[in-house]
Amino acid sequence: MNTNQQTGTCLRCHRPLTSPRSIANGYGPTCARRIRAAANTADLTPYDARQLDSARELIEDAAIIPLRSQVFTVVSTDGTETYLAHPAACTCPAGLKARPDRRPCYHTAAARMLLAA
Ligand SMILES: [Zn+2]
Ligand SMILES: [Zn+2]
């Protein structure tokens, strides 16, 4: 076995991941499928299509990691900062400026998708 090979556990069910693809995704195939399905059942009405694409990308890049029950750690696009995201709030600059008449940031959309899975 290649000792340089990355190993990991699924971010959702904590089972060991074996395939390089799953390790890169952060989720095993079953959880990845459930998360994709959840993207269709979660309440995502406040978001536009571009935000939902960004939210899916965030999940696929394993850049949103469960911290505790409803709270996730999110890595910023350039990888230099981390924020705390919840389905209704986020500590990123856009999230902190959130107002009822504005769209919430896409990190909260990703949190909703993951919680619906
Ligand atoms: Zn899993
Ligand atoms: Zn945010």
Tab-separated table of C-alpha atoms and ligand atoms in Angstrom:
chain	number	residue	atom	x	y	z
A	1	MET	CA	0.000	0.000	0.000
A	2	ASN	CA	1.221	3.442	-0.820
A	3	THR	CA	2.126	5.055	2.494
A	4	ASN	CA	1.619	8.517	1.036
A	5	GLN	CA	-1.985	7.722	0.378
A	6	GLN	CA	-4.355	9.991	2.204
A	7	THR	CA	-6.852	8.383	4.492
A	8	GLY	CA	-9.937	9.805	6.012
A	9	THR	CA	-13.317	9.254	7.527
A	10	CYS	CA	-16.657	10.317	6.143
A	11	LEU	CA	-17.632	13.768	7.414
A	12	ARG	CA	-21.201	12.615	7.826
A	13	CYS	CA	-21.144	9.036	9.184
A	14	HIS	CA	-17.480	8.838	10.299
A	15	ARG	CA	-16.894	5.521	8.551
A	16	PRO	CA	-13.414	5.052	7.085
A	17	LEU	CA	-13.104	6.141	3.460
A	18	THR	CA	-11.189	3.934	1.081
A	19	SER	CA	-11.466	5.277	-2.463
A	20	PRO	CA	-9.324	8.301	-3.355
A	21	ARG	CA	-12.421	9.960	-4.763
A	22	SER	CA	-14.339	9.609	-1.486
A	23	ILE	CA	-11.367	10.889	0.477
A	24	ALA	CA	-11.158	13.933	-1.794
A	25	ASN	CA	-14.897	14.510	-1.436
A	26	GLY	CA	-14.929	13.996	2.317
A	27	TYR	CA	-17.939	11.675	2.055
A	28	GLY	CA	-18.503	8.046	1.193
A	29	PRO	CA	-20.639	7.229	-1.870
A	30	THR	CA	-23.823	6.646	0.161
A	31	CYS	CA	-23.552	9.881	2.097
A	32	ALA	CA	-22.599	11.797	-1.069
A	33	ARG	CA	-25.766	10.479	-2.712
A	34	ARG	CA	-27.914	11.404	0.295
A	35	ILE	CA	-26.480	14.921	0.330
A	36	ARG	CA	-27.171	15.376	-3.388
A	37	ALA	CA	-30.745	14.175	-2.816
A	38	ALA	CA	-31.105	16.501	0.182
A	39	ALA	CA	-30.255	19.458	-2.023
A	40	ASN	CA	-33.682	18.878	-3.585
A	41	THR	CA	-35.623	18.584	-0.321
A	42	ALA	CA	-34.027	21.296	1.845
A	43	ASP	CA	-35.746	24.693	2.067
A	44	LEU	CA	-33.594	26.658	-0.344
A	45	THR	CA	-36.116	29.281	-1.436
A	46	PRO	CA	-34.063	32.297	-0.219
A	47	TYR	CA	-31.198	31.494	-2.595
A	48	ASP	CA	-30.586	32.054	-6.290
A	49	ALA	CA	-29.187	29.412	-8.669
A	50	ARG	CA	-25.645	30.775	-8.503
A	51	GLN	CA	-25.633	30.537	-4.717
A	52	LEU	CA	-26.902	26.969	-4.838
A	53	ASP	CA	-24.094	26.062	-7.254
A	54	SER	CA	-21.574	27.614	-4.863
A	55	ALA	CA	-23.136	25.729	-1.951
A	56	ARG	CA	-22.867	22.412	-3.815
A	57	GLU	CA	-19.271	23.185	-4.730
A	58	LEU	CA	-18.489	23.921	-1.091
A	59	ILE	CA	-19.837	20.517	-0.119
A	60	GLU	CA	-18.050	18.733	-2.980
A	61	ASP	CA	-14.758	20.371	-2.014
A	62	ALA	CA	-15.287	19.258	1.602
A	63	ALA	CA	-14.880	22.926	2.561
A	64	ILE	CA	-17.806	22.779	4.990
A	65	ILE	CA	-17.237	20.501	7.958
A	66	PRO	CA	-19.718	19.569	10.688
A	67	LEU	CA	-18.646	21.076	14.016
A	68	ARG	CA	-21.625	20.380	16.260
A	69	SER	CA	-25.269	19.526	15.664
A	70	GLN	CA	-26.311	22.548	13.516
A	71	VAL	CA	-23.022	24.383	13.191
A	72	PHE	CA	-20.437	23.923	10.459
A	73	THR	CA	-16.930	25.216	9.934
A	74	VAL	CA	-16.568	26.744	6.463
A	75	VAL	CA	-13.302	27.491	4.705
A	76	SER	CA	-13.279	30.750	2.726
A	77	THR	CA	-12.844	30.587	-1.059
A	78	ASP	CA	-9.152	31.522	-0.867
A	79	GLY	CA	-8.563	29.095	1.993
A	80	THR	CA	-7.216	31.725	4.395
A	81	GLU	CA	-10.169	32.093	6.732
A	82	THR	CA	-12.791	29.956	8.383
A	83	TYR	CA	-16.312	30.922	9.318
A	84	LEU	CA	-19.053	29.329	11.349
A	85	ALA	CA	-22.174	28.569	9.348
A	86	HIS	CA	-25.608	27.608	10.626
A	87	PRO	CA	-28.776	27.139	8.493
A	88	ALA	CA	-29.948	30.609	9.567
A	89	ALA	CA	-26.719	32.523	10.192
A	90	CYS	CA	-23.063	32.714	9.234
A	91	THR	CA	-20.017	34.588	10.499
A	92	CYS	CA	-18.626	35.370	6.997
A	93	PRO	CA	-18.590	39.058	5.913
A	94	ALA	CA	-21.777	38.596	3.838
A	95	GLY	CA	-23.435	36.661	6.641
A	96	LEU	CA	-22.674	39.354	9.212
A	97	LYS	CA	-24.261	41.978	6.934
A	98	ALA	CA	-27.339	39.815	6.370
A	99	ARG	CA	-30.635	41.648	6.611
A	100	PRO	CA	-34.176	40.343	6.143
A	101	ASP	CA	-34.426	42.073	2.736
A	102	ARG	CA	-31.188	40.507	1.473
A	103	ARG	CA	-30.362	36.988	0.474
A	104	PRO	CA	-28.490	35.004	3.124
A	105	CYS	CA	-24.976	33.877	2.118
A	106	TYR	CA	-24.557	30.565	0.310
A	107	HIS	CA	-22.777	29.006	3.311
A	108	THR	CA	-26.163	28.826	5.051
A	109	ALA	CA	-27.565	27.074	1.953
A	110	ALA	CA	-24.810	24.442	2.197
A	111	ALA	CA	-25.606	23.986	5.900
A	112	ARG	CA	-29.283	23.444	5.020
A	113	MET	CA	-28.400	20.848	2.377
A	114	LEU	CA	-26.158	18.937	4.777
A	115	LEU	CA	-28.723	18.995	7.582
A	116	ALA	CA	-31.453	17.722	5.259
A	117	ALA	CA	-29.334	14.698	4.267
B	1	ZN	ZN	-20.729	8.526	5.257
B	2	ZN	ZN	-21.467	32.830	4.997
